């Protein structure tokens, strides 16, 4: 439904939707078909995300014939057309990142693969975001990093999301 809705918005309105696309439970061929469908519908902006672990597992496992991570997904999208590609960034580090070097290397791989910008995970402390931007600059990441905002409409959901991340 999401793919159909985004395609319809691109075709039938003046809006420029950004389609979220993950590599969860999908082969490269399946993901590529979605990308090609977006291209045909006039969708020009994709938010490329690895996606979360599924089926109660604590660690993400890629589809055997799928993209292995977000950088590979970005490269695959870049190879299929001229898209604006946004990726995830984590001002307080992704929960799976053991240290800042790993976190920044991962973001740099996504940018080098073709991403035009990053959108950060939500955060509560502006200093976390500013320190993160400074770290990015020191390793040569010079794309726009849009601060992620999570509208608080459901406090329980906010607590759950914060518990899945390193947001304090």
C-alpha positions as CSV (number, residue, x, y, z in Angstrom):
1,X,0.0,0.0,0.0
2,X,2.8,2.4,0.8
3,X,4.4,2.1,-2.6
4,X,1.0,2.5,-4.3
5,X,0.2,5.6,-2.2
6,X,3.6,7.3,-2.8
7,X,3.3,6.6,-6.5
8,X,-0.2,8.0,-6.7
9,X,0.9,11.1,-4.8
10,X,3.8,11.7,-7.3
11,X,1.6,11.1,-10.3
12,X,-1.6,12.9,-9.3
13,X,-0.5,15.8,-7.1
14,X,2.1,18.6,-7.1
15,X,3.6,17.1,-3.9
16,X,7.1,15.6,-4.0
17,X,6.8,12.6,-1.7
18,X,9.8,10.8,-0.2
19,X,9.4,7.1,-0.3
20,X,10.8,5.1,2.6
21,X,12.5,1.9,1.4
22,X,14.2,-0.8,3.4
23,X,16.0,-4.0,2.6
24,X,14.1,-6.1,5.2
25,X,12.9,-9.5,4.0
26,X,13.4,-8.7,0.3
27,X,15.7,-9.8,-2.4
28,X,17.6,-7.3,-4.5
29,X,15.3,-8.1,-7.4
30,X,12.2,-7.3,-5.3
31,X,13.7,-4.0,-4.0
32,X,14.9,-3.1,-7.5
33,X,11.4,-3.6,-8.8
34,X,10.0,-1.1,-6.2
35,X,12.7,1.4,-7.2
36,X,11.9,1.0,-10.9
37,X,8.2,1.5,-10.0
38,X,9.0,4.7,-8.2
39,X,11.0,5.9,-11.1
40,X,8.2,5.2,-13.5
41,X,5.7,7.0,-11.3
42,X,7.9,10.1,-11.0
43,X,9.1,9.6,-7.4
44,X,12.5,11.2,-7.2
45,X,13.3,11.0,-3.5
46,X,13.9,7.8,-1.6
47,X,14.7,7.5,2.1
48,X,16.9,4.4,2.1
49,X,17.0,2.5,5.4
50,X,18.5,-0.8,6.3
51,X,15.5,-1.5,8.5
52,X,15.1,-3.2,11.9
53,X,15.5,-6.8,13.0
54,X,12.4,-8.8,12.4
55,X,10.5,-11.6,14.1
56,X,11.7,-10.8,17.6
57,X,15.4,-11.1,16.7
58,X,17.8,-8.7,18.3
59,X,20.1,-8.3,15.3
60,X,19.2,-7.5,11.7
61,X,19.7,-10.4,9.3
62,X,19.7,-9.6,5.6
63,X,17.7,-11.6,3.0
64,X,20.1,-14.1,1.5
65,X,19.7,-12.5,-2.0
66,X,19.1,-9.0,-0.6
67,X,21.0,-5.9,0.1
68,X,23.2,-6.5,3.1
69,X,23.0,-3.0,4.6
70,X,22.0,0.6,3.9
71,X,25.1,1.5,2.0
72,X,24.5,-1.4,-0.4
73,X,20.9,-0.4,-0.7
74,X,21.9,3.2,-1.5
75,X,24.4,2.0,-4.2
76,X,21.7,-0.2,-5.7
77,X,19.3,2.7,-5.9
78,X,22.0,5.0,-7.3
79,X,22.6,2.4,-10.0
80,X,19.0,2.4,-11.1
81,X,18.3,6.1,-11.6
82,X,18.8,9.7,-10.7
83,X,17.2,9.9,-7.2
84,X,17.6,12.1,-4.2
85,X,18.6,9.7,-1.5
86,X,18.3,10.4,2.2
87,X,19.7,8.0,4.8
88,X,19.5,7.7,8.6
89,X,22.0,9.3,11.0
90,X,22.3,8.8,14.7
91,X,23.4,11.7,16.9
92,X,23.6,9.4,19.9
93,X,24.9,6.4,18.0
94,X,22.9,3.5,16.6
95,X,22.4,0.8,19.2
96,X,24.5,-1.6,17.2
97,X,27.5,0.7,16.8
98,X,30.2,-0.2,19.2
99,X,31.9,3.3,19.0
100,X,31.9,6.6,17.2
101,X,34.4,5.5,14.6
102,X,32.1,2.7,13.5
103,X,29.1,5.0,13.5
104,X,30.8,7.6,11.4
105,X,32.3,5.0,9.0
106,X,28.9,3.6,8.4
107,X,27.4,7.0,7.6
108,X,30.3,7.9,5.3
109,X,29.8,4.6,3.4
110,X,26.2,5.6,2.8
111,X,27.1,9.0,1.6
112,X,29.9,7.7,-0.6
113,X,27.5,5.2,-2.1
114,X,25.3,8.1,-3.3
115,X,23.2,9.5,-0.5
116,X,22.6,13.3,-0.8
117,X,21.5,14.0,2.8
118,X,20.9,12.4,6.1
119,X,18.0,12.6,8.5
120,X,18.9,12.1,12.1
121,X,17.1,9.9,14.6
122,X,15.1,12.0,17.0
123,X,17.0,13.4,20.0
124,X,16.2,15.4,23.1
125,X,19.5,17.2,23.6
126,X,20.5,19.7,20.9
127,X,24.1,19.4,22.1
128,X,24.1,15.7,21.0
129,X,23.1,16.8,17.5
130,X,25.7,19.6,17.4
131,X,28.5,17.3,18.6
132,X,27.4,14.8,16.0
133,X,27.6,17.4,13.2
134,X,31.1,18.3,14.4
135,X,32.2,14.7,14.3
136,X,30.8,14.3,10.8
137,X,32.8,17.3,9.5
138,X,36.0,15.9,11.0
139,X,35.6,12.7,8.9
140,X,34.6,14.5,5.7
141,X,30.9,14.1,5.8
142,X,29.6,17.4,4.4
143,X,26.0,16.7,3.4
144,X,23.0,18.2,5.0
145,X,22.0,16.4,8.2
146,X,18.3,17.2,8.9
147,X,17.4,17.0,12.6
148,X,14.8,14.3,13.1
149,X,11.7,15.3,14.9
150,X,9.2,12.9,16.5
151,X,5.9,14.6,17.2
152,X,4.8,13.4,20.7
153,X,1.2,12.2,20.1
154,X,1.6,9.0,22.1
155,X,3.9,9.0,25.2
156,X,4.0,5.2,25.3
157,X,5.2,5.1,21.7
158,X,7.9,7.7,22.5
159,X,9.1,5.6,25.4
160,X,9.2,2.5,23.2
161,X,11.1,4.3,20.4
162,X,13.6,5.8,22.8
163,X,14.1,2.4,24.3
164,X,15.0,0.9,20.9
165,X,17.7,3.6,20.4
166,X,20.4,5.3,22.4
167,X,18.2,8.4,22.9
168,X,18.4,9.6,26.5
